[in-house]
Amino acid sequence: MPAKEQDKVLLVCPHCGHQQPESRLAFSTICKNCGHHLRVQEILKPAPKAAEAGPLKKLVTCFECGAELNVPATAESTICKRCSAYVDLHDYNITSALAKNFKTKGAFVVELKGCVFNTESIVGDAVIKGKYHGKLVAERSLTIYSTADIKGSLAAGRLIIPEKNHFLWRSQIAVGSAEIVGELAANLRAEEVVVVRATARLFGNVDARNLVVEDGAVIVGKMQIGPRTGKEQPKLL
């Protein structure tokens, strides 16, 4: 085959579908059928299409078997693909008195006029401004304001005391981590880090893997910081 024929390619017009031979090195040409201007290299080597952005997702775990579930961010419930258990993803905003158990991966907010009593609840993120009497487990975070009236037991993935707010708790609070920006009077046991911000006041003993204290913070209590397993012993500060 002549060299000139080998340099030819069959170009397909994107406008009308007409096929015509063109040099593979050509930059542009005209479609002999519809007359449109064609950019040869763009047709021969089209730019890869950008992947279409899918719906936003969030990762939750099944209450029953612990399986990880990737669900749409706007979903209000789902079914576990492993054990077929129902998983509530609703957000709850409590503004009145209720005697009810909650079990949701969503947010759980008890407003100033809200009251939840005689309850055992497991929630994703909890914000307590009103009354909560019972057992509360906040898997991700628990934010407590000065106006909170809490009786029972508490556990949280992360405890947060906002700036200019205070909270007194006479029993030890078990948390994954904590961020104290306001004032906390309680004993803390944290699996990971306790952060005491510059505006914070912490009165109580802390048993944690790590402790971060910003300049200006006030801490009164015994600090036991370090890993709890292995040969290495926690150090007392």
mmCIF file of N, CA, C and O in Angstrom, residues 158-210:
data_model
loop_
_atom_site.group_PDB
_atom_site.id
_atom_site.type_symbol
_atom_site.label_atom_id
_atom_site.label_comp_id
_atom_site.label_asym_id
_atom_site.label_seq_id
_atom_site.Cartn_x
_atom_site.Cartn_y
_atom_site.Cartn_z
ATOM 1 N N ARG A 158 -17.615 11.765 70.826
ATOM 2 C CA ARG A 158 -16.883 13.008 71.073
ATOM 3 C C ARG A 158 -17.752 13.931 71.912
ATOM 4 O O ARG A 158 -18.889 14.240 71.535
ATOM 5 N N LEU A 159 -17.239 14.366 73.047
ATOM 6 C CA LEU A 159 -17.951 15.290 73.927
ATOM 7 C C LEU A 159 -17.505 16.709 73.606
ATOM 8 O O LEU A 159 -16.311 16.991 73.495
ATOM 9 N N ILE A 160 -18.490 17.613 73.474
ATOM 10 C CA ILE A 160 -18.197 19.013 73.169
ATOM 11 C C ILE A 160 -18.923 19.905 74.172
ATOM 12 O O ILE A 160 -20.143 19.796 74.338
ATOM 13 N N ILE A 161 -18.173 20.765 74.834
ATOM 14 C CA ILE A 161 -18.754 21.803 75.695
ATOM 15 C C ILE A 161 -18.456 23.136 75.011
ATOM 16 O O ILE A 161 -17.306 23.580 74.963
ATOM 17 N N PRO A 162 -19.469 23.792 74.432
ATOM 18 C CA PRO A 162 -19.228 25.028 73.675
ATOM 19 C C PRO A 162 -18.728 26.166 74.569
ATOM 20 O O PRO A 162 -18.901 26.159 75.787
ATOM 21 N N GLU A 163 -18.140 27.154 73.923
ATOM 22 C CA GLU A 163 -17.637 28.324 74.635
ATOM 23 C C GLU A 163 -18.773 29.035 75.377
ATOM 24 O O GLU A 163 -19.904 29.096 74.898
ATOM 25 N N LYS A 164 -18.460 29.517 76.559
ATOM 26 C CA LYS A 164 -19.381 30.257 77.428
ATOM 27 C C LYS A 164 -20.511 29.375 77.955
ATOM 28 O O LYS A 164 -21.543 29.874 78.396
ATOM 29 N N ASN A 165 -20.335 28.073 77.906
ATOM 30 C CA ASN A 165 -21.289 27.129 78.489
ATOM 31 C C ASN A 165 -20.573 26.274 79.527
ATOM 32 O O ASN A 165 -19.348 26.083 79.453
ATOM 33 N N HIS A 166 -21.326 25.781 80.494
ATOM 34 C CA HIS A 166 -20.716 24.963 81.544
ATOM 35 C C HIS A 166 -21.583 23.736 81.796
ATOM 36 O O HIS A 166 -22.799 23.741 81.555
ATOM 37 N N PHE A 167 -20.941 22.683 82.310
ATOM 38 C CA PHE A 167 -21.660 21.439 82.585
ATOM 39 C C PHE A 167 -21.004 20.747 83.772
ATOM 40 O O PHE A 167 -19.778 20.608 83.838
ATOM 41 N N LEU A 168 -21.833 20.312 84.708
ATOM 42 C CA LEU A 168 -21.383 19.583 85.901
ATOM 43 C C LEU A 168 -21.933 18.170 85.853
ATOM 44 O O LEU A 168 -23.139 17.972 85.649
ATOM 45 N N TRP A 169 -21.053 17.178 86.021
ATOM 46 C CA TRP A 169 -21.469 15.772 86.022
ATOM 47 C C TRP A 169 -20.686 15.041 87.102
ATOM 48 O O TRP A 169 -19.459 15.074 87.127
ATOM 49 N N ARG A 170 -21.388 14.375 88.013
ATOM 50 C CA ARG A 170 -20.735 13.820 89.194
ATOM 51 C C ARG A 170 -20.129 12.438 88.960
ATOM 52 O O ARG A 170 -19.307 11.984 89.750
ATOM 53 N N SER A 171 -20.510 11.773 87.894
ATOM 54 C CA SER A 171 -19.915 10.478 87.561
ATOM 55 C C SER A 171 -18.902 10.651 86.442
ATOM 56 O O SER A 171 -18.869 11.677 85.765
ATOM 57 N N GLN A 172 -18.094 9.635 86.244
ATOM 58 C CA GLN A 172 -17.133 9.678 85.135
ATOM 59 C C GLN A 172 -17.867 9.585 83.798
ATOM 60 O O GLN A 172 -18.833 8.844 83.663
ATOM 61 N N ILE A 173 -17.411 10.341 82.820
ATOM 62 C CA ILE A 173 -17.990 10.310 81.482
ATOM 63 C C ILE A 173 -17.039 9.568 80.556
ATOM 64 O O ILE A 173 -15.861 9.931 80.436
ATOM 65 N N ALA A 174 -17.533 8.508 79.920
ATOM 66 C CA ALA A 174 -16.725 7.735 78.979
ATOM 67 C C ALA A 174 -16.949 8.259 77.567
ATOM 68 O O ALA A 174 -18.087 8.312 77.097
ATOM 69 N N VAL A 175 -15.866 8.659 76.908
ATOM 70 C CA VAL A 175 -15.970 9.230 75.566
ATOM 71 C C VAL A 175 -14.844 8.690 74.686
ATOM 72 O O VAL A 175 -13.848 8.149 75.175
ATOM 73 N N GLY A 176 -15.028 8.852 73.374
ATOM 74 C CA GLY A 176 -13.935 8.549 72.472
ATOM 75 C C GLY A 176 -12.902 9.665 72.516
ATOM 76 O O GLY A 176 -11.698 9.422 72.590
ATOM 77 N N SER A 177 -13.379 10.911 72.483
ATOM 78 C CA SER A 177 -12.525 12.089 72.589
ATOM 79 C C SER A 177 -13.363 13.227 73.150
ATOM 80 O O SER A 177 -14.577 13.086 73.319
ATOM 81 N N ALA A 178 -12.721 14.352 73.431
ATOM 82 C CA ALA A 178 -13.463 15.485 73.985
ATOM 83 C C ALA A 178 -12.822 16.791 73.548
ATOM 84 O O ALA A 178 -11.603 16.870 73.355
ATOM 85 N N GLU A 179 -13.671 17.808 73.391
ATOM 86 C CA GLU A 179 -13.208 19.163 73.113
ATOM 87 C C GLU A 179 -13.919 20.099 74.074
ATOM 88 O O GLU A 179 -15.131 20.310 73.965
ATOM 89 N N ILE A 180 -13.161 20.637 75.001
ATOM 90 C CA ILE A 180 -13.722 21.516 76.024
ATOM 91 C C ILE A 180 -13.375 22.953 75.642
ATOM 92 O O ILE A 180 -12.207 23.341 75.616
ATOM 93 N N VAL A 181 -14.404 23.727 75.347
ATOM 94 C CA VAL A 181 -14.214 25.130 74.987
ATOM 95 C C VAL A 181 -14.798 26.029 76.081
ATOM 96 O O VAL A 181 -14.338 27.139 76.303
ATOM 97 N N GLY A 182 -15.814 25.520 76.769
ATOM 98 C CA GLY A 182 -16.405 26.215 77.901
ATOM 99 C C GLY A 182 -15.864 25.646 79.206
ATOM 100 O O GLY A 182 -14.658 25.457 79.353
ATOM 101 N N GLU A 183 -16.774 25.353 80.150
ATOM 102 C CA GLU A 183 -16.355 24.841 81.461
ATOM 103 C C GLU A 183 -16.978 23.471 81.720
ATOM 104 O O GLU A 183 -18.189 23.281 81.547
ATOM 105 N N LEU A 184 -16.155 22.536 82.137
ATOM 106 C CA LEU A 184 -16.612 21.189 82.476
ATOM 107 C C LEU A 184 -16.108 20.817 83.856
ATOM 108 O O LEU A 184 -14.909 20.924 84.145
ATOM 109 N N ALA A 185 -17.028 20.385 84.726
ATOM 110 C CA ALA A 185 -16.661 19.853 86.030
ATOM 111 C C ALA A 185 -17.073 18.381 86.043
ATOM 112 O O ALA A 185 -18.238 18.058 86.294
ATOM 113 N N ALA A 186 -16.151 17.513 85.721
ATOM 114 C CA ALA A 186 -16.438 16.079 85.622
ATOM 115 C C ALA A 186 -15.141 15.322 85.426
ATOM 116 O O ALA A 186 -14.131 15.888 84.972
ATOM 117 N N ASN A 187 -15.162 14.041 85.744
ATOM 118 C CA ASN A 187 -14.040 13.163 85.443
ATOM 119 C C ASN A 187 -14.246 12.571 84.054
ATOM 120 O O ASN A 187 -15.337 12.095 83.732
ATOM 121 N N LEU A 188 -13.182 12.606 83.244
ATOM 122 C CA LEU A 188 -13.264 12.145 81.865
ATOM 123 C C LEU A 188 -12.381 10.921 81.651
ATOM 124 O O LEU A 188 -11.236 10.884 82.094
ATOM 125 N N ARG A 189 -12.928 9.963 80.924
ATOM 126 C CA ARG A 189 -12.119 8.842 80.452
ATOM 127 C C ARG A 189 -12.264 8.804 78.933
ATOM 128 O O ARG A 189 -13.355 8.532 78.420
ATOM 129 N N ALA A 190 -11.176 9.104 78.222
ATOM 130 C CA ALA A 190 -11.220 9.214 76.769
ATOM 131 C C ALA A 190 -10.300 8.183 76.124
ATOM 132 O O ALA A 190 -9.152 8.003 76.548
ATOM 133 N N GLU A 191 -10.800 7.520 75.102
ATOM 134 C CA GLU A 191 -9.996 6.542 74.373
ATOM 135 C C GLU A 191 -8.909 7.239 73.556
ATOM 136 O O GLU A 191 -7.847 6.667 73.315
ATOM 137 N N GLU A 192 -9.171 8.460 73.118
ATOM 138 C CA GLU A 192 -8.201 9.168 72.284
ATOM 139 C C GLU A 192 -7.799 10.483 72.954
ATOM 140 O O GLU A 192 -7.310 10.485 74.046
ATOM 141 N N VAL A 193 -8.027 11.605 72.292
ATOM 142 C CA VAL A 193 -7.484 12.877 72.755
ATOM 143 C C VAL A 193 -8.536 13.731 73.457
ATOM 144 O O VAL A 193 -9.714 13.726 73.092
ATOM 145 N N VAL A 194 -8.099 14.449 74.451
ATOM 146 C CA VAL A 194 -8.902 15.486 75.095
ATOM 147 C C VAL A 194 -8.242 16.824 74.758
ATOM 148 O O VAL A 194 -7.055 17.028 75.041
ATOM 149 N N VAL A 195 -9.016 17.719 74.136
ATOM 150 C CA VAL A 195 -8.517 19.037 73.756
ATOM 151 C C VAL A 195 -9.155 20.078 74.673
ATOM 152 O O VAL A 195 -10.389 20.163 74.761
ATOM 153 N N VAL A 196 -8.324 20.849 75.334
ATOM 154 C CA VAL A 196 -8.798 21.900 76.238
ATOM 155 C C VAL A 196 -8.406 23.240 75.619
ATOM 156 O O VAL A 196 -7.224 23.607 75.597
ATOM 157 N N ARG A 197 -9.400 23.946 75.102
ATOM 158 C CA ARG A 197 -9.142 25.189 74.394
ATOM 159 C C ARG A 197 -8.775 26.327 75.350
ATOM 160 O O ARG A 197 -8.948 26.217 76.562
ATOM 161 N N ALA A 198 -8.298 27.427 74.775
ATOM 162 C CA ALA A 198 -7.803 28.555 75.567
ATOM 163 C C ALA A 198 -8.871 29.137 76.485
ATOM 164 O O ALA A 198 -8.567 29.645 77.564
ATOM 165 N N THR A 199 -10.139 29.064 76.066
ATOM 166 C CA THR A 199 -11.229 29.639 76.858
ATOM 167 C C THR A 199 -11.794 28.653 77.876
ATOM 168 O O THR A 199 -12.748 28.986 78.580
ATOM 169 N N ALA A 200 -11.223 27.462 77.963
ATOM 170 C CA ALA A 200 -11.829 26.378 78.748
ATOM 171 C C ALA A 200 -11.371 26.383 80.202
ATOM 172 O O ALA A 200 -10.280 26.852 80.544
ATOM 173 N N ARG A 201 -12.239 25.807 81.032
ATOM 174 C CA ARG A 201 -11.930 25.525 82.437
ATOM 175 C C ARG A 201 -12.374 24.094 82.698
ATOM 176 O O ARG A 201 -13.551 23.761 82.513
ATOM 177 N N LEU A 202 -11.447 23.254 83.112
ATOM 178 C CA LEU A 202 -11.728 21.834 83.336
ATOM 179 C C LEU A 202 -11.399 21.476 84.776
ATOM 180 O O LEU A 202 -10.256 21.611 85.224
ATOM 181 N N PHE A 203 -12.432 21.047 85.498
ATOM 182 C CA PHE A 203 -12.265 20.634 86.893
ATOM 183 C C PHE A 203 -12.597 19.151 86.994
ATOM 184 O O PHE A 203 -13.769 18.767 86.937
ATOM 185 N N GLY A 204 -11.585 18.325 87.119
ATOM 186 C CA GLY A 204 -11.815 16.893 87.202
ATOM 187 C C GLY A 204 -10.603 16.120 86.727
ATOM 188 O O GLY A 204 -9.658 16.677 86.153
ATOM 189 N N ASN A 205 -10.624 14.817 86.964
ATOM 190 C CA ASN A 205 -9.526 13.952 86.559
ATOM 191 C C ASN A 205 -9.721 13.518 85.107
ATOM 192 O O ASN A 205 -10.844 13.274 84.670
ATOM 193 N N VAL A 206 -8.603 13.398 84.406
ATOM 194 C CA VAL A 206 -8.644 13.005 83.002
ATOM 195 C C VAL A 206 -7.769 11.772 82.798
ATOM 196 O O VAL A 206 -6.591 11.758 83.164
ATOM 197 N N ASP A 207 -8.358 10.738 82.208
ATOM 198 C CA ASP A 207 -7.631 9.533 81.811
ATOM 199 C C ASP A 207 -7.795 9.427 80.297
ATOM 200 O O ASP A 207 -8.885 9.133 79.802
ATOM 201 N N ALA A 208 -6.717 9.713 79.562
ATOM 202 C CA ALA A 208 -6.827 9.767 78.108
ATOM 203 C C ALA A 208 -5.518 9.333 77.457
ATOM 204 O O ALA A 208 -4.458 9.338 78.081
ATOM 205 N N ARG A 209 -5.612 9.000 76.173
ATOM 206 C CA ARG A 209 -4.407 8.638 75.432
ATOM 207 C C ARG A 209 -3.545 9.873 75.173
ATOM 208 O O ARG A 209 -2.323 9.823 75.247
ATOM 209 N N ASN A 210 -4.202 10.995 74.826
ATOM 210 C CA ASN A 210 -3.476 12.238 74.553
ATOM 211 C C ASN A 210 -4.218 13.418 75.169
ATOM 212 O O ASN A 210 -5.444 13.382 75.317
#
